[in-house]
Amino acid sequence: MRKITRRAAGLLAAATALPRFAIAQADTRPSITIAVQRIANSNTFDNLREHSNVGERTAMMFNERLIEVDWRGNLAQKPGLATSWHRPDDRTVELKLREGVVFHNGDPFTAEDVVARFSSAGMFGDTRPVVDGKTLAHAFTGLTGQASKDLPKEIPPVARRLWPGLDRVEIVDRHTVRFINATPDVTLEGRMAAMGSEISSHRARAEAASWLEYARKPVGTGAYAIREFKPDTFLVLDAHDQYWGGRPPVKSIRLVEVPEASSRINGLLAGEYQFACDIAPDQIGAIEANPAFEVQGGTILNHRLTSFDKFHPQLADPRVRLAMAHAIDRQAIVDALWAGRTSVPRGLQWEFFGDMYIADWKTPEYDPAKSRQLLKEAGYKGDPIPYRLLNNYYVNQVPTSQVLVEMWKQVGVNVVIEMRETFVQLRDRSQPRGVRDWSSGATLNDPVGSIVSNFGPNGAAQQAHEYANEEFSRLCVVLETSADRALRRKAFARMLVIAEREDPAYIILHQAATFTAKRKEIKWRAMPAYQMDFNPGNFAV
Amino acid sequence: MLRFAALRLGRALLTIALVVTFAFIVLRLSGDPAMMIMSPDAPPEALKAFREAWGLDEPLWLQYLKYFTAILQGELGQSMRDGRPAIELVAERIPATLLLTLPALALKIGLGIPAGIYAALHRNSMTDRVVMTFAVAGFTVPSFVLGLILVLIFAVQLGWLPSGGQEGWRSVILPVISMGLGGAGVLARFTRSAMLEVLGQPYIRTASAKGVPWGAVVRGHALPNAAIPTVTVVGFMVGSLMAGAVVVESVFSWPGVGRLMVVAVANRDLAVVQCVLLLVSATMVTSNLIVDLLYGVLDPRLRGQAPAAGGGH
């Protein structure tokens, strides 16, 4: 047996110690702080519960989906946790899962995690995949199920909004799954790429003491893992160095909740934050006056709108709603409040829809004379219509609402602003509802992700009893179940006519835009979405 | 003195009981909590279950009795948004708030009272006018405006101090100054007025005429007699230790009781709102009780009087 001398042992010990030391020394990646107006509306990070713009901002830092959208490119679908997929028939998609993916807790990603997510316990509860145009009851509650492991009851209706016809997910083998829909659906791949379809570790979910514990710290596969979350205060994420997509470029990301816009900007200029989000357009000039800073961003796949409670007595006649739509000079709002940095879209759609985009559709034009005529025909006598909104949850929300009220007043519509603090209060039916602020995003490259998801039978508007239209709901079923693309396109075109002119469900205001201020020496590109991308390739100093 | 203290204590407990009752009535009158928390769209069976779980289906008098008993037992309910006991949520924010309000109180007292005394002793001089100009400016400029100005100067322009957040002792300085300067201005004016009134009294002239050194007259006769109105104002300031930083906490993104209150009210998190209300009222009542007792120490003539005659607050 060979003798190990003391010197050799010392050298051996040094050799084993040195690499670790070197690795520790080599981690020169920066840690960054991002000031945001709000981290999460519900103080949770399961995107079926936190199905919001602010939830979208953080979701992809720690979570991933089977199929992703190429936000840095042409917005096409691209492999995510699935490397490839194909359709055995028009109700089924079979996906090959990416191997070598590791969750933040060290578990390997397998087909079991996918099945657990798209199960009754994962999102659907006791709902069934029935696409029949009927509306599921939605509680629109505050957070429930805190102490229980059970799925909170507000989750399944949201899950069915995203996956109305999903029957089951089957395991083919450890790295192959099959999504089987109850009806034909050409948008299954898009649904997999949409917010709410994130995959988290099924073991971590099962071992969490309660649903709340899981939802405050989902264990995903994203480039960053949640280290600590203090509700309403901060969220800290650390680089997940086993990330399959490469070494994350940031060591840790700290999001701090700074409600005041001026405080966010001051903190950025003072060097405490590297990024300040939710910047209003009129502040961009002041920030960029300092050569060390720049503002990024612009229009995103989201439209700002106001939606109606068509059952309010003053709004029951669709001509009153259409008159309100014709009374708005949208370009004036874009020019005055957005310094021309956004645009007026062609209804609730985006070119991102591809062949489903109705290029010749136009949102109701600004025509005060037509508004007055419609109001006269409808016999509107000037009775007040309540208008509920939040305090600048959307950038420029309050000034926009004040402009709208004045424009409506110009044609004789008496709209009264009622400030509210939460979305639950916006939808509260115990007091008369009239108009409320909202936004609609293209969660996938098809109208089912926006107009159907928001105003269809299981959209929030119908679930909250704000809107109903039999033909519109029937056409939603066509969009959700037909594989005939020409028929679907025709149905969508007709839906725009119904929802924006014949029996208005909402008024499109302008395309949403989001602006993020940052230090100029940071090489980072904003996506055309609320989400912030700090994955490899999109951050350098 | 014992009877005096007992009467004050009784009045303090009664005030807390009234606040508890008021909070109960207002929160119940502001809407059905089941509808507010579960939403009006919730299925009827869910609303029923919620009402049963929270005892909202019982007669109002029984609800009140249980609510009052629970408070006496220290049970303040669970946050509907966070799922944890409301008292825990509030308790973990108290140190952060005190980290601002206690130094701010020290600044108010340490700056305001000496400035007021100095101004009174140099009445109508240039120093008096300068001190009073700063005092008026201090309490007329809102704390959030002062806060933003301080941030622009010391954080953005000079880069000496953080603009917000809770990142070490340096983060405390600007919010404390924002809150402290206004209060110091108030105290300076009150102290000056009280001192001027006392300095005009015959016993001051008598003491001076007897040859007592002016410093001794001020320390021995003027200051103790001018203390009562000043103590009253300080009492209010101590009472607002918990709730006095709501605006400043928002401007400086400080995670204290004030921000918790704003978020809890916005989300109708009733248990947390109730808990903060109780904390604030208990602080205010306790502070007033201490002030009442101090009256007795400062002015022995007040010890034998009924509660209503002693205060003035």
mmCIF file of C-alpha atoms in Angstrom, chain A residues 290-533:
data_model
loop_
_atom_site.group_PDB
_atom_site.id
_atom_site.type_symbol
_atom_site.label_atom_id
_atom_site.label_comp_id
_atom_site.label_asym_id
_atom_site.label_seq_id
_atom_site.Cartn_x
_atom_site.Cartn_y
_atom_site.Cartn_z
ATOM 1 C CA ASN A 290 -29.429 62.286 -17.291
ATOM 2 C CA PRO A 291 -27.050 60.596 -19.745
ATOM 3 C CA ALA A 292 -26.462 57.671 -17.392
ATOM 4 C CA PHE A 293 -30.039 56.437 -17.750
ATOM 5 C CA GLU A 294 -32.403 55.338 -20.457
ATOM 6 C CA VAL A 295 -35.997 54.201 -20.715
ATOM 7 C CA GLN A 296 -36.909 51.072 -22.608
ATOM 8 C CA GLY A 297 -40.177 49.601 -23.637
ATOM 9 C CA GLY A 298 -43.116 50.509 -25.756
ATOM 10 C CA THR A 299 -46.250 48.859 -26.962
ATOM 11 C CA ILE A 300 -46.950 45.365 -25.762
ATOM 12 C CA LEU A 301 -49.432 42.627 -26.621
ATOM 13 C CA ASN A 302 -52.101 44.143 -24.466
ATOM 14 C CA HIS A 303 -54.877 46.666 -25.077
ATOM 15 C CA ARG A 304 -56.325 49.088 -22.571
ATOM 16 C CA LEU A 305 -60.068 49.104 -22.562
ATOM 17 C CA THR A 306 -63.096 50.009 -20.517
ATOM 18 C CA SER A 307 -65.748 47.345 -20.249
ATOM 19 C CA PHE A 308 -69.456 47.628 -19.661
ATOM 20 C CA ASP A 309 -71.959 46.101 -17.319
ATOM 21 C CA LYS A 310 -74.574 45.905 -20.058
ATOM 22 C CA PHE A 311 -77.237 45.180 -17.461
ATOM 23 C CA HIS A 312 -76.990 48.642 -15.917
ATOM 24 C CA PRO A 313 -80.305 50.360 -16.728
ATOM 25 C CA GLN A 314 -78.619 53.237 -18.598
ATOM 26 C CA LEU A 315 -76.473 50.838 -20.618
ATOM 27 C CA ALA A 316 -79.063 48.228 -21.489
ATOM 28 C CA ASP A 317 -79.610 49.886 -24.867
ATOM 29 C CA PRO A 318 -76.541 49.041 -26.971
ATOM 30 C CA ARG A 319 -76.814 52.397 -28.739
ATOM 31 C CA VAL A 320 -75.761 54.148 -25.521
ATOM 32 C CA ARG A 321 -72.661 51.944 -25.317
ATOM 33 C CA LEU A 322 -71.856 52.519 -28.971
ATOM 34 C CA ALA A 323 -72.382 56.250 -28.497
ATOM 35 C CA MET A 324 -69.810 56.171 -25.712
ATOM 36 C CA ALA A 325 -67.377 54.414 -28.039
ATOM 37 C CA HIS A 326 -67.860 57.030 -30.771
ATOM 38 C CA ALA A 327 -67.369 59.848 -28.255
ATOM 39 C CA ILE A 328 -63.725 59.004 -27.588
ATOM 40 C CA ASP A 329 -60.921 60.711 -29.465
ATOM 41 C CA ARG A 330 -58.392 57.945 -28.932
ATOM 42 C CA GLN A 331 -55.628 59.626 -30.892
ATOM 43 C CA ALA A 332 -55.914 62.677 -28.638
ATOM 44 C CA ILE A 333 -55.361 60.428 -25.606
ATOM 45 C CA VAL A 334 -52.382 58.757 -27.271
ATOM 46 C CA ASP A 335 -50.865 62.127 -28.183
ATOM 47 C CA ALA A 336 -51.585 63.959 -24.939
ATOM 48 C CA LEU A 337 -50.981 61.286 -22.318
ATOM 49 C CA TRP A 338 -48.600 58.951 -24.102
ATOM 50 C CA ALA A 339 -46.595 61.462 -26.129
ATOM 51 C CA GLY A 340 -47.475 59.394 -29.178
ATOM 52 C CA ARG A 341 -45.584 56.378 -27.800
ATOM 53 C CA THR A 342 -48.480 53.996 -28.344
ATOM 54 C CA SER A 343 -51.189 53.599 -30.954
ATOM 55 C CA VAL A 344 -54.875 52.983 -31.528
ATOM 56 C CA PRO A 345 -55.378 49.339 -32.515
ATOM 57 C CA ARG A 346 -57.859 47.785 -34.886
ATOM 58 C CA GLY A 347 -60.114 46.392 -32.206
ATOM 59 C CA LEU A 348 -59.323 43.664 -29.714
ATOM 60 C CA GLN A 349 -56.744 41.895 -31.881
ATOM 61 C CA TRP A 350 -53.068 41.970 -32.791
ATOM 62 C CA GLU A 351 -51.141 41.207 -35.967
ATOM 63 C CA PHE A 352 -49.574 38.494 -33.830
ATOM 64 C CA PHE A 353 -52.767 36.501 -34.599
ATOM 65 C CA GLY A 354 -51.457 35.789 -38.084
ATOM 66 C CA ASP A 355 -54.225 34.646 -40.413
ATOM 67 C CA MET A 356 -56.820 35.304 -37.736
ATOM 68 C CA TYR A 357 -56.025 39.033 -37.802
ATOM 69 C CA ILE A 358 -58.866 41.004 -39.393
ATOM 70 C CA ALA A 359 -56.825 43.715 -41.074
ATOM 71 C CA ASP A 360 -59.754 45.752 -42.363
ATOM 72 C CA TRP A 361 -61.533 46.008 -39.015
ATOM 73 C CA LYS A 362 -61.620 49.385 -37.298
ATOM 74 C CA THR A 363 -62.559 50.345 -33.779
ATOM 75 C CA PRO A 364 -65.526 52.807 -33.700
ATOM 76 C CA GLU A 365 -64.254 56.137 -35.017
ATOM 77 C CA TYR A 366 -64.359 59.423 -33.112
ATOM 78 C CA ASP A 367 -67.657 60.981 -34.182
ATOM 79 C CA PRO A 368 -69.405 63.168 -31.564
ATOM 80 C CA ALA A 369 -72.325 63.912 -33.886
ATOM 81 C CA LYS A 370 -72.996 60.221 -34.322
ATOM 82 C CA SER A 371 -72.774 59.770 -30.545
ATOM 83 C CA ARG A 372 -75.381 62.434 -29.927
ATOM 84 C CA GLN A 373 -77.631 60.927 -32.567
ATOM 85 C CA LEU A 374 -77.365 57.443 -31.032
ATOM 86 C CA LEU A 375 -78.083 58.802 -27.547
ATOM 87 C CA LYS A 376 -81.141 60.618 -28.894
ATOM 88 C CA GLU A 377 -82.392 57.473 -30.560
ATOM 89 C CA ALA A 378 -81.827 55.492 -27.378
ATOM 90 C CA GLY A 379 -83.718 58.057 -25.312
ATOM 91 C CA TYR A 380 -80.856 58.563 -22.876
ATOM 92 C CA LYS A 381 -81.810 61.357 -20.480
ATOM 93 C CA GLY A 382 -78.494 62.033 -18.796
ATOM 94 C CA ASP A 383 -78.883 59.735 -15.820
ATOM 95 C CA PRO A 384 -75.559 58.974 -14.141
ATOM 96 C CA ILE A 385 -73.476 55.973 -15.130
ATOM 97 C CA PRO A 386 -70.895 54.809 -12.579
ATOM 98 C CA TYR A 387 -67.322 54.320 -13.763
ATOM 99 C CA ARG A 388 -65.104 52.239 -11.512
ATOM 100 C CA LEU A 389 -61.349 52.325 -11.698
ATOM 101 C CA LEU A 390 -58.244 51.704 -9.648
ATOM 102 C CA ASN A 391 -55.735 54.343 -8.711
ATOM 103 C CA ASN A 392 -53.214 54.126 -11.574
ATOM 104 C CA TYR A 393 -52.917 50.334 -11.573
ATOM 105 C CA TYR A 394 -52.505 50.890 -15.296
ATOM 106 C CA VAL A 395 -50.068 53.607 -16.297
ATOM 107 C CA ASN A 396 -51.986 56.876 -16.863
ATOM 108 C CA GLN A 397 -55.191 55.231 -15.686
ATOM 109 C CA VAL A 398 -56.598 58.127 -13.679
ATOM 110 C CA PRO A 399 -55.781 60.905 -16.191
ATOM 111 C CA THR A 400 -57.199 58.741 -18.980
ATOM 112 C CA SER A 401 -60.414 58.240 -17.043
ATOM 113 C CA GLN A 402 -60.719 61.983 -16.455
ATOM 114 C CA VAL A 403 -60.277 62.646 -20.186
ATOM 115 C CA LEU A 404 -62.877 59.984 -20.989
ATOM 116 C CA VAL A 405 -65.413 61.468 -18.592
ATOM 117 C CA GLU A 406 -64.959 64.887 -20.235
ATOM 118 C CA MET A 407 -65.291 63.413 -23.740
ATOM 119 C CA TRP A 408 -68.459 61.596 -22.717
ATOM 120 C CA LYS A 409 -69.727 64.779 -21.123
ATOM 121 C CA GLN A 410 -69.187 66.610 -24.445
ATOM 122 C CA VAL A 411 -71.775 64.376 -26.114
ATOM 123 C CA GLY A 412 -74.133 64.372 -23.135
ATOM 124 C CA VAL A 413 -73.246 61.170 -21.288
ATOM 125 C CA ASN A 414 -73.130 61.660 -17.549
ATOM 126 C CA VAL A 415 -70.406 59.364 -16.216
ATOM 127 C CA VAL A 416 -69.393 59.497 -12.560
ATOM 128 C CA ILE A 417 -65.994 58.187 -11.460
ATOM 129 C CA GLU A 418 -65.935 55.821 -8.477
ATOM 130 C CA MET A 419 -62.451 54.969 -7.251
ATOM 131 C CA ARG A 420 -61.913 51.414 -6.026
ATOM 132 C CA GLU A 421 -58.975 49.675 -4.418
ATOM 133 C CA THR A 422 -59.172 46.099 -5.690
ATOM 134 C CA PHE A 423 -60.408 44.129 -8.672
ATOM 135 C CA VAL A 424 -62.888 42.373 -6.396
ATOM 136 C CA GLN A 425 -64.408 45.772 -5.650
ATOM 137 C CA LEU A 426 -64.453 46.659 -9.342
ATOM 138 C CA ARG A 427 -66.715 43.684 -9.966
ATOM 139 C CA ASP A 428 -68.834 44.046 -6.839
ATOM 140 C CA ARG A 429 -72.470 43.624 -7.822
ATOM 141 C CA SER A 430 -73.961 44.823 -4.555
ATOM 142 C CA GLN A 431 -73.833 48.404 -5.914
ATOM 143 C CA PRO A 432 -74.758 49.464 -9.468
ATOM 144 C CA ARG A 433 -71.939 48.885 -11.945
ATOM 145 C CA GLY A 434 -71.638 50.699 -15.248
ATOM 146 C CA VAL A 435 -68.209 51.037 -16.783
ATOM 147 C CA ARG A 436 -64.911 49.759 -15.435
ATOM 148 C CA ASP A 437 -61.294 49.865 -16.481
ATOM 149 C CA TRP A 438 -59.595 46.746 -17.731
ATOM 150 C CA SER A 439 -56.972 45.493 -20.132
ATOM 151 C CA SER A 440 -56.845 42.486 -22.399
ATOM 152 C CA GLY A 441 -53.664 40.756 -23.409
ATOM 153 C CA ALA A 442 -52.869 38.367 -26.220
ATOM 154 C CA THR A 443 -52.024 35.454 -23.992
ATOM 155 C CA LEU A 444 -51.688 33.322 -27.117
ATOM 156 C CA ASN A 445 -51.582 33.925 -30.843
ATOM 157 C CA ASP A 446 -55.284 33.438 -31.373
ATOM 158 C CA PRO A 447 -58.452 35.329 -30.356
ATOM 159 C CA VAL A 448 -59.318 32.585 -27.868
ATOM 160 C CA GLY A 449 -56.559 34.048 -25.683
ATOM 161 C CA SER A 450 -58.150 37.499 -25.504
ATOM 162 C CA ILE A 451 -61.705 38.128 -26.687
ATOM 163 C CA VAL A 452 -62.882 34.625 -25.731
ATOM 164 C CA SER A 453 -60.812 34.482 -22.573
ATOM 165 C CA ASN A 454 -62.110 37.853 -21.348
ATOM 166 C CA PHE A 455 -65.638 38.094 -22.776
ATOM 167 C CA GLY A 456 -66.563 34.545 -23.722
ATOM 168 C CA PRO A 457 -68.812 32.236 -21.717
ATOM 169 C CA ASN A 458 -66.052 31.621 -19.193
ATOM 170 C CA GLY A 459 -64.359 34.959 -19.512
ATOM 171 C CA ALA A 460 -64.276 37.173 -16.456
ATOM 172 C CA ALA A 461 -66.917 39.534 -17.896
ATOM 173 C CA GLN A 462 -69.556 36.815 -18.230
ATOM 174 C CA GLN A 463 -68.515 35.062 -15.043
ATOM 175 C CA ALA A 464 -69.018 38.402 -13.263
ATOM 176 C CA HIS A 465 -72.426 38.831 -14.963
ATOM 177 C CA GLU A 466 -71.346 41.956 -16.811
ATOM 178 C CA TYR A 467 -71.962 40.703 -20.314
ATOM 179 C CA ALA A 468 -73.990 38.108 -22.185
ATOM 180 C CA ASN A 469 -74.832 37.651 -25.827
ATOM 181 C CA GLU A 470 -76.080 34.348 -27.109
ATOM 182 C CA GLU A 471 -74.666 34.614 -30.623
ATOM 183 C CA PHE A 472 -71.325 35.841 -29.303
ATOM 184 C CA SER A 473 -71.097 32.900 -26.886
ATOM 185 C CA ARG A 474 -72.002 30.452 -29.641
ATOM 186 C CA LEU A 475 -69.244 31.861 -31.848
ATOM 187 C CA CYS A 476 -66.804 31.472 -28.954
ATOM 188 C CA VAL A 477 -67.527 27.755 -29.021
ATOM 189 C CA VAL A 478 -66.752 27.746 -32.754
ATOM 190 C CA LEU A 479 -63.412 29.408 -32.062
ATOM 191 C CA GLU A 480 -62.659 26.948 -29.291
ATOM 192 C CA THR A 481 -63.677 23.762 -31.049
ATOM 193 C CA SER A 482 -63.463 24.159 -34.798
ATOM 194 C CA ALA A 483 -60.436 23.072 -36.784
ATOM 195 C CA ASP A 484 -61.723 24.876 -39.881
ATOM 196 C CA ARG A 485 -59.544 27.977 -40.011
ATOM 197 C CA ALA A 486 -61.747 29.827 -42.510
ATOM 198 C CA LEU A 487 -64.794 29.218 -40.336
ATOM 199 C CA ARG A 488 -62.916 30.355 -37.256
ATOM 200 C CA ARG A 489 -61.783 33.553 -38.984
ATOM 201 C CA LYS A 490 -65.340 34.300 -40.080
ATOM 202 C CA ALA A 491 -66.589 33.682 -36.544
ATOM 203 C CA PHE A 492 -63.991 36.014 -35.080
ATOM 204 C CA ALA A 493 -64.845 38.781 -37.545
ATOM 205 C CA ARG A 494 -68.488 38.503 -36.555
ATOM 206 C CA MET A 495 -67.561 38.524 -32.851
ATOM 207 C CA LEU A 496 -65.739 41.834 -33.309
ATOM 208 C CA VAL A 497 -68.868 43.292 -34.897
ATOM 209 C CA ILE A 498 -71.006 42.135 -31.976
ATOM 210 C CA ALA A 499 -68.651 43.042 -29.130
ATOM 211 C CA GLU A 500 -67.496 46.400 -30.500
ATOM 212 C CA ARG A 501 -70.552 47.717 -32.380
ATOM 213 C CA GLU A 502 -73.834 45.813 -32.224
ATOM 214 C CA ASP A 503 -73.868 44.916 -28.537
ATOM 215 C CA PRO A 504 -70.687 46.490 -27.184
ATOM 216 C CA ALA A 505 -68.967 44.617 -24.387
ATOM 217 C CA TYR A 506 -66.064 47.032 -24.150
ATOM 218 C CA ILE A 507 -64.423 50.081 -25.682
ATOM 219 C CA ILE A 508 -60.890 49.790 -26.960
ATOM 220 C CA LEU A 509 -58.831 52.799 -25.843
ATOM 221 C CA HIS A 510 -55.292 52.207 -27.042
ATOM 222 C CA GLN A 511 -52.583 49.593 -27.160
ATOM 223 C CA ALA A 512 -50.944 49.256 -23.784
ATOM 224 C CA ALA A 513 -47.350 50.272 -23.380
ATOM 225 C CA THR A 514 -44.952 49.718 -20.546
ATOM 226 C CA PHE A 515 -41.768 51.605 -19.857
ATOM 227 C CA THR A 516 -38.835 50.561 -17.743
ATOM 228 C CA ALA A 517 -36.061 52.924 -16.771
ATOM 229 C CA LYS A 518 -32.578 51.556 -16.224
ATOM 230 C CA ARG A 519 -28.922 52.430 -16.030
ATOM 231 C CA LYS A 520 -27.541 52.775 -19.516
ATOM 232 C CA GLU A 521 -24.460 50.628 -18.959
ATOM 233 C CA ILE A 522 -26.697 47.597 -18.410
ATOM 234 C CA LYS A 523 -27.260 45.836 -21.695
ATOM 235 C CA TRP A 524 -30.802 44.602 -21.445
ATOM 236 C CA ARG A 525 -33.729 44.625 -23.826
ATOM 237 C CA ALA A 526 -37.369 45.021 -22.858
ATOM 238 C CA MET A 527 -39.762 42.500 -24.341
ATOM 239 C CA PRO A 528 -43.041 43.492 -26.023
ATOM 240 C CA ALA A 529 -44.764 42.204 -22.897
ATOM 241 C CA TYR A 530 -44.973 42.918 -19.183
ATOM 242 C CA GLN A 531 -42.538 40.118 -18.447
ATOM 243 C CA MET A 532 -38.922 40.955 -17.694
ATOM 244 C CA ASP A 533 -36.332 38.676 -19.252
#
